[in-house]
Tab-separated table of C-alpha atoms in Angstrom:
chain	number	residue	atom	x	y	z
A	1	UNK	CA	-78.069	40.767	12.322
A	2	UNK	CA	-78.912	39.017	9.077
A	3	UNK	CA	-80.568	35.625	8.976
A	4	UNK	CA	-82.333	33.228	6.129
A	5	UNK	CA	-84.461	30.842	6.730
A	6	UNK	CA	-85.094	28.074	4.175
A	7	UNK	CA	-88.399	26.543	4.479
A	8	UNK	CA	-88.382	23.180	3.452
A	9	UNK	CA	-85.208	21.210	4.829
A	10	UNK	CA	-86.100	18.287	1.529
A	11	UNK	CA	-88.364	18.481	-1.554
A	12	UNK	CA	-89.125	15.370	-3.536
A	13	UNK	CA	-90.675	15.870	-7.257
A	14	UNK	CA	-91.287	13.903	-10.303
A	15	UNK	CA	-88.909	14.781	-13.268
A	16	UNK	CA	-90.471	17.414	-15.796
A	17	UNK	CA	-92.407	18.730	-12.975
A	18	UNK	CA	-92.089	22.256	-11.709
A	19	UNK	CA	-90.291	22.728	-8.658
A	20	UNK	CA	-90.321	25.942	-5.922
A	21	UNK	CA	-87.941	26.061	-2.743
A	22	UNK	CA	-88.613	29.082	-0.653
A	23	UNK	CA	-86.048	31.147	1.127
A	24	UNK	CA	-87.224	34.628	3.668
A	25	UNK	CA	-84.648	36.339	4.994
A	26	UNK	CA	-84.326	39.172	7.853
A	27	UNK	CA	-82.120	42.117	7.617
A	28	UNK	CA	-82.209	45.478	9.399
A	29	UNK	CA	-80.704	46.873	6.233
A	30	UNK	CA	-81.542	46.590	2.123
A	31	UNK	CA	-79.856	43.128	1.260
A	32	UNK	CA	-78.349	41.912	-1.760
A	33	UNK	CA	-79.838	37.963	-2.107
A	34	UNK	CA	-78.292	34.660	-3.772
A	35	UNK	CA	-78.991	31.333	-4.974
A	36	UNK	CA	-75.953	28.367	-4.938
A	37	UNK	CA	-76.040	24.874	-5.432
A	38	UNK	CA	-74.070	21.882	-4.744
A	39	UNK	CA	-73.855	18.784	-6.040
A	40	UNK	CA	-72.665	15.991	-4.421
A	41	UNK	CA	-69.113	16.340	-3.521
A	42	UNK	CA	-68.650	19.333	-5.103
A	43	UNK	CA	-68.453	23.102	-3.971
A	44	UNK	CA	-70.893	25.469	-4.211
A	45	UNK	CA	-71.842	27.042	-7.384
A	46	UNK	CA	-73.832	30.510	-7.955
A	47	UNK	CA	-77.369	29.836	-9.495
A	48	UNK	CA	-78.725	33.510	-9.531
A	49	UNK	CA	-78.150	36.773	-7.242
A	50	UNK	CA	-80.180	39.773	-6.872
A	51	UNK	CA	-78.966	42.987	-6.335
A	52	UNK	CA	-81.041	45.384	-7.502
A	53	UNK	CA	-83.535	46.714	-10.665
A	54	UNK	CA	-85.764	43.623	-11.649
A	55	UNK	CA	-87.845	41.757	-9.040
A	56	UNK	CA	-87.064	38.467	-11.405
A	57	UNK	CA	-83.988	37.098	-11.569
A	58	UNK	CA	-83.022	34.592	-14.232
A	59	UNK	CA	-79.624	32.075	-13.456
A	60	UNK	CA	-78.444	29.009	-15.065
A	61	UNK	CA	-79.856	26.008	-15.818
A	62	UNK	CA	-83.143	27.379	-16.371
A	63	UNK	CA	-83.995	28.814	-12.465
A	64	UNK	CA	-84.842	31.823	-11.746
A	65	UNK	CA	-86.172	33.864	-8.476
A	66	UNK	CA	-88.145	36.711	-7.419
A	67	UNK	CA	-87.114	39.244	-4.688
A	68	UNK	CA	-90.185	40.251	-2.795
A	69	UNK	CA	-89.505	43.099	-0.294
A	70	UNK	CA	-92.603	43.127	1.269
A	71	UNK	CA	-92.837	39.671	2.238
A	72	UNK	CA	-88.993	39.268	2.720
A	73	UNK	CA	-88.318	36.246	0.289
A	74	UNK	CA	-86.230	35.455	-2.512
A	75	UNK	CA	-87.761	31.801	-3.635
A	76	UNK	CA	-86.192	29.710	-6.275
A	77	UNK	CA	-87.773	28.170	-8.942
A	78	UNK	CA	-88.260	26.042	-12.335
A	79	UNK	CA	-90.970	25.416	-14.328
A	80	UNK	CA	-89.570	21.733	-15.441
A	81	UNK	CA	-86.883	20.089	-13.470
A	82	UNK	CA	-84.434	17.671	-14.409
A	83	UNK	CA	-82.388	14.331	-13.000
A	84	UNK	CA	-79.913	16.028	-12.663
A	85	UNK	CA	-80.962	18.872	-10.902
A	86	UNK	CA	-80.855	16.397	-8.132
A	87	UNK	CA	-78.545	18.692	-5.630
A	88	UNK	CA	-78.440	20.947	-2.517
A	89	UNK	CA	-79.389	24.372	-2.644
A	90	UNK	CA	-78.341	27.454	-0.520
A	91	UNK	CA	-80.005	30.781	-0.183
A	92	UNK	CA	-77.972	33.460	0.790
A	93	UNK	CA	-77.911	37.064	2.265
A	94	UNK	CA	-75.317	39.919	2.472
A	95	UNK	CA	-76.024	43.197	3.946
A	96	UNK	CA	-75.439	46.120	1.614
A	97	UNK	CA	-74.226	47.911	4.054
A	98	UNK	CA	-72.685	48.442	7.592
A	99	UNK	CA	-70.756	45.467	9.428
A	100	UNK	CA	-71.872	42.110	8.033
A	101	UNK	CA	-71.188	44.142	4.293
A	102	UNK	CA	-69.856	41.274	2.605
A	103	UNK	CA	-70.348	38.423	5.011
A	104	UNK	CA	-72.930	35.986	3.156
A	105	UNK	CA	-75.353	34.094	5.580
A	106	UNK	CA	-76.426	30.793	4.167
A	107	UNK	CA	-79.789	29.216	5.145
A	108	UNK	CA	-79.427	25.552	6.209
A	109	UNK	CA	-80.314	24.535	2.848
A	110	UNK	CA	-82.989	22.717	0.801
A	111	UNK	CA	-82.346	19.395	-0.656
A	112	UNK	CA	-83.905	18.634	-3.939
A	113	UNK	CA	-84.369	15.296	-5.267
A	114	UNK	CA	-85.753	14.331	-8.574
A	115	UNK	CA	-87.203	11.352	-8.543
A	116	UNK	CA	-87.713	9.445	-12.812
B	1	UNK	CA	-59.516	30.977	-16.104
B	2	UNK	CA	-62.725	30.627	-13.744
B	3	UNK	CA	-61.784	28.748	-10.994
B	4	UNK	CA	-60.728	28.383	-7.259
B	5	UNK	CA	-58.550	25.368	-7.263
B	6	UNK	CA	-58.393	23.088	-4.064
B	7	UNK	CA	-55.424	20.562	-3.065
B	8	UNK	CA	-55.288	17.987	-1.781
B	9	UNK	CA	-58.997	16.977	-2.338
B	10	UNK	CA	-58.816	14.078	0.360
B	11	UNK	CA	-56.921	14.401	3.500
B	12	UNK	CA	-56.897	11.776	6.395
B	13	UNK	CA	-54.506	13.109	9.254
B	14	UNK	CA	-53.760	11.921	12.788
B	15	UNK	CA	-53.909	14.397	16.034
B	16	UNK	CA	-50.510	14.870	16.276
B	17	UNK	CA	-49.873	15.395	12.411
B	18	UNK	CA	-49.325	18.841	10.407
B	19	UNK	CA	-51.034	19.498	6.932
B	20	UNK	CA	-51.616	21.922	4.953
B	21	UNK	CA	-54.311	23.103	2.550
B	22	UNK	CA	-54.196	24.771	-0.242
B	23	UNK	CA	-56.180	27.211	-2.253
B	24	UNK	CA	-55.179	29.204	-5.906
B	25	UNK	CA	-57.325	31.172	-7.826
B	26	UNK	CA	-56.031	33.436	-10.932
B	27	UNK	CA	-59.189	35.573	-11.657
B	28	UNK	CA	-57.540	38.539	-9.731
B	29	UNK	CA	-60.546	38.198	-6.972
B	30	UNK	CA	-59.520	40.591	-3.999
B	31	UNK	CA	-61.176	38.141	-1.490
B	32	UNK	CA	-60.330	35.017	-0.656
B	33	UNK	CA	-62.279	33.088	2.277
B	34	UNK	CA	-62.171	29.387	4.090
B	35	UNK	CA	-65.477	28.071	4.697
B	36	UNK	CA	-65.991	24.652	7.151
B	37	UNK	CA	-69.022	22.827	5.900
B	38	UNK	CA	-70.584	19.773	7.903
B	39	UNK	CA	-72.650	17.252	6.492
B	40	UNK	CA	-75.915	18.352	5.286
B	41	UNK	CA	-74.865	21.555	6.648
B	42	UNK	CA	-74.408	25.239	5.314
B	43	UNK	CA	-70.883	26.537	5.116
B	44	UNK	CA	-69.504	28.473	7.939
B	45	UNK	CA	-67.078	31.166	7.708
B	46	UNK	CA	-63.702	30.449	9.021
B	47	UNK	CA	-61.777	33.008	7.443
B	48	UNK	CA	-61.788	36.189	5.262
B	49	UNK	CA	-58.584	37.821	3.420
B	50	UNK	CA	-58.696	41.178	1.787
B	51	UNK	CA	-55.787	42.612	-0.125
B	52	UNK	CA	-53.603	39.478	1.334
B	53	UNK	CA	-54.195	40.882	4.550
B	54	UNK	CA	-56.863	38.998	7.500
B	55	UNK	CA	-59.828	40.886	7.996
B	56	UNK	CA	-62.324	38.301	9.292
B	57	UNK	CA	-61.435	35.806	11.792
B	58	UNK	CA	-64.467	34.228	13.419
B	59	UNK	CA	-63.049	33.205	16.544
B	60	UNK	CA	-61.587	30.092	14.984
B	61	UNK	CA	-59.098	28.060	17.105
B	62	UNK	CA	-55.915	28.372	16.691
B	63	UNK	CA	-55.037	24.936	15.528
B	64	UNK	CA	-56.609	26.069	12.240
B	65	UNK	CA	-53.702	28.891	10.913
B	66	UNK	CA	-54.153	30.496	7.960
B	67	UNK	CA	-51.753	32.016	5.736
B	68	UNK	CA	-52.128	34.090	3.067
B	69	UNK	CA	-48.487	34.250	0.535
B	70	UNK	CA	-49.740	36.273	-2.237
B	71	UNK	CA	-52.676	37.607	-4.072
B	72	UNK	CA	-53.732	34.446	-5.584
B	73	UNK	CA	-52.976	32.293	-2.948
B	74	UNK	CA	-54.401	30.837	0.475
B	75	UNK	CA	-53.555	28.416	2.614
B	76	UNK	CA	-54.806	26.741	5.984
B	77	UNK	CA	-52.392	24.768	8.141
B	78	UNK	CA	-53.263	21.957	10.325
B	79	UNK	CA	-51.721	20.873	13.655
B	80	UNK	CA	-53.169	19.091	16.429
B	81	UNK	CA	-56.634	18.516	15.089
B	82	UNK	CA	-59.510	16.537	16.702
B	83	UNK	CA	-61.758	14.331	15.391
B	84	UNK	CA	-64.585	16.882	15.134
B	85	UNK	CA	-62.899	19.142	12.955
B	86	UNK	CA	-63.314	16.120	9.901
B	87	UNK	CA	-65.591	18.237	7.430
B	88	UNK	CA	-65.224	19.627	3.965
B	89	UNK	CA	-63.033	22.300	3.693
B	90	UNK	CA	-63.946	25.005	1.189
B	91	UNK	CA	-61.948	28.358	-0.071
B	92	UNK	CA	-63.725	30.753	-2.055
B	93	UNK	CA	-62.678	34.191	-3.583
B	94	UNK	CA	-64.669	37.376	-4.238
B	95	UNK	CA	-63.976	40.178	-6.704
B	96	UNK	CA	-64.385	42.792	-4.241
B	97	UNK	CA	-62.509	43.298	-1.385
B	98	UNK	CA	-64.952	41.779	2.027
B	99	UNK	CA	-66.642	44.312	4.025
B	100	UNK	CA	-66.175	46.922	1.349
B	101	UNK	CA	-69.758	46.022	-0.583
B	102	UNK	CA	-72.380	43.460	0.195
B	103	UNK	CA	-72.358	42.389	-3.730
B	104	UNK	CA	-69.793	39.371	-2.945
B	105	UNK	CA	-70.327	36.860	-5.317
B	106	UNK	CA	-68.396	33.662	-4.205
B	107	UNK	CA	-66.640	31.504	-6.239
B	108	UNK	CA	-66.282	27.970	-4.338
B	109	UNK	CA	-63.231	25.096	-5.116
B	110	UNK	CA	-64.354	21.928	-4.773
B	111	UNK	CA	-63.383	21.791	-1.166
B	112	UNK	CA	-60.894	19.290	0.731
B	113	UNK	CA	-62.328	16.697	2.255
B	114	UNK	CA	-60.609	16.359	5.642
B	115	UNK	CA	-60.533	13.179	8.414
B	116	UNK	CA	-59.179	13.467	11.492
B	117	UNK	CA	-58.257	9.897	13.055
């Protein structure tokens, strides 16, 4: 079975300051990887997703991530964060094959809060 | 047009009451899922259509009914909630049809926000 973990439940950090929230994941097959975030009282909104060719993934709003294989993590960041990138964010994994195919597992999520 | 539309956005509904919500996208997605989400919370799966058809049910109880009329449409009817089930209701859609590739980008609604008295 597929799982993420995301390893910091909250992240505090000065505007214009560079920001990383780490995601791992397990998988007994290759896994395609995602990004969302939500704002408050809002749904979720795709940042990034890997699925294959280059490591480094660039999204929106200036993120971007890096798949690492060997250590199992996809971690998201920026090199200068904003207000309002004030938000939740959700890692995701879907197996690129076999029964979970197409059933994303979210990690419990990472709140980041930019502080002026 | 880009987006999963969501109504009603609140909902506040006794235990004895039937609602329904309601989900439209028009981006021909194949997919179409419900998601629960507690506070501070990820989303769990509820539900997955493919083709119009159910093809994920994750053991969901049967107070929560889903109903899927046509391509671009999904709906989830209420009846004889309890107070737990309050959370923020969210459809999505996929291009791809679920189960068929792992590449399922979701595309959220805003959710419905849903109290049970």
């Amino acid at each position: 079975a597929q799982s993420v973990t995301q390893l910091d439940s909250q992240v505090p950090v000065f505007e214009e300051a560079p920001v990383e929230l780490r995601c791992n994941y397990s998988s007994s097959v290759s896994v395609y990887l995602f990004w969302y975030v939500q704002y408050p009282n809002q749904g979720l909104q795709l940042l990034l997703k890997y699925l294959s060719g280059s490591t480094l993934v660039k999204g929106i709003n200036g993120f971007e991530a890096e798949f690492n294989k060997s250590q199992t993590s996809f971690h998201l960041r920026k090199p200068s964060v904003h207000i309002s990138d004030t938000a939740e964010y959700f890692c995701a994994v879907s197996d690129l094959i076999g029964t979970n195919a197409g059933k994303s597992t979210f990690g419990d999520g990472t709140t980041l809060t930019v502080k002026p | 047009d880009t987006e999963v539309t969501q109504t009603p956005k609140h909902l506040v509904m006794g235990m004895t009451n039937k609602k329904s919500l309601k989900c439209e996208q028009h981006m021909g997605h194949r997919a179409m899922y419900w998601y629960k989400q507690k506070a501070k919370k990820p989303p769990e799966l509820m539900f997955v259509y493919s083709y119009e058809k159910l093809s994920i049910n994750e053991s969901v109880p049967s107070r929560f009914s889903p109903e899927c009329p046509n391509s671009s449409l999904l709906n989830l009817h209420l009846h004889a909630l309890q107070p737990e089930d309050s959370a923020l209701y969210l459809c999505a859609s996929s291009q791809e049809a679920a189960l068929t590739s792992g590449a399922n980008v979701l595309t959220f609604g805003a959710g419905s926000r849903l109290t049970v008295l």
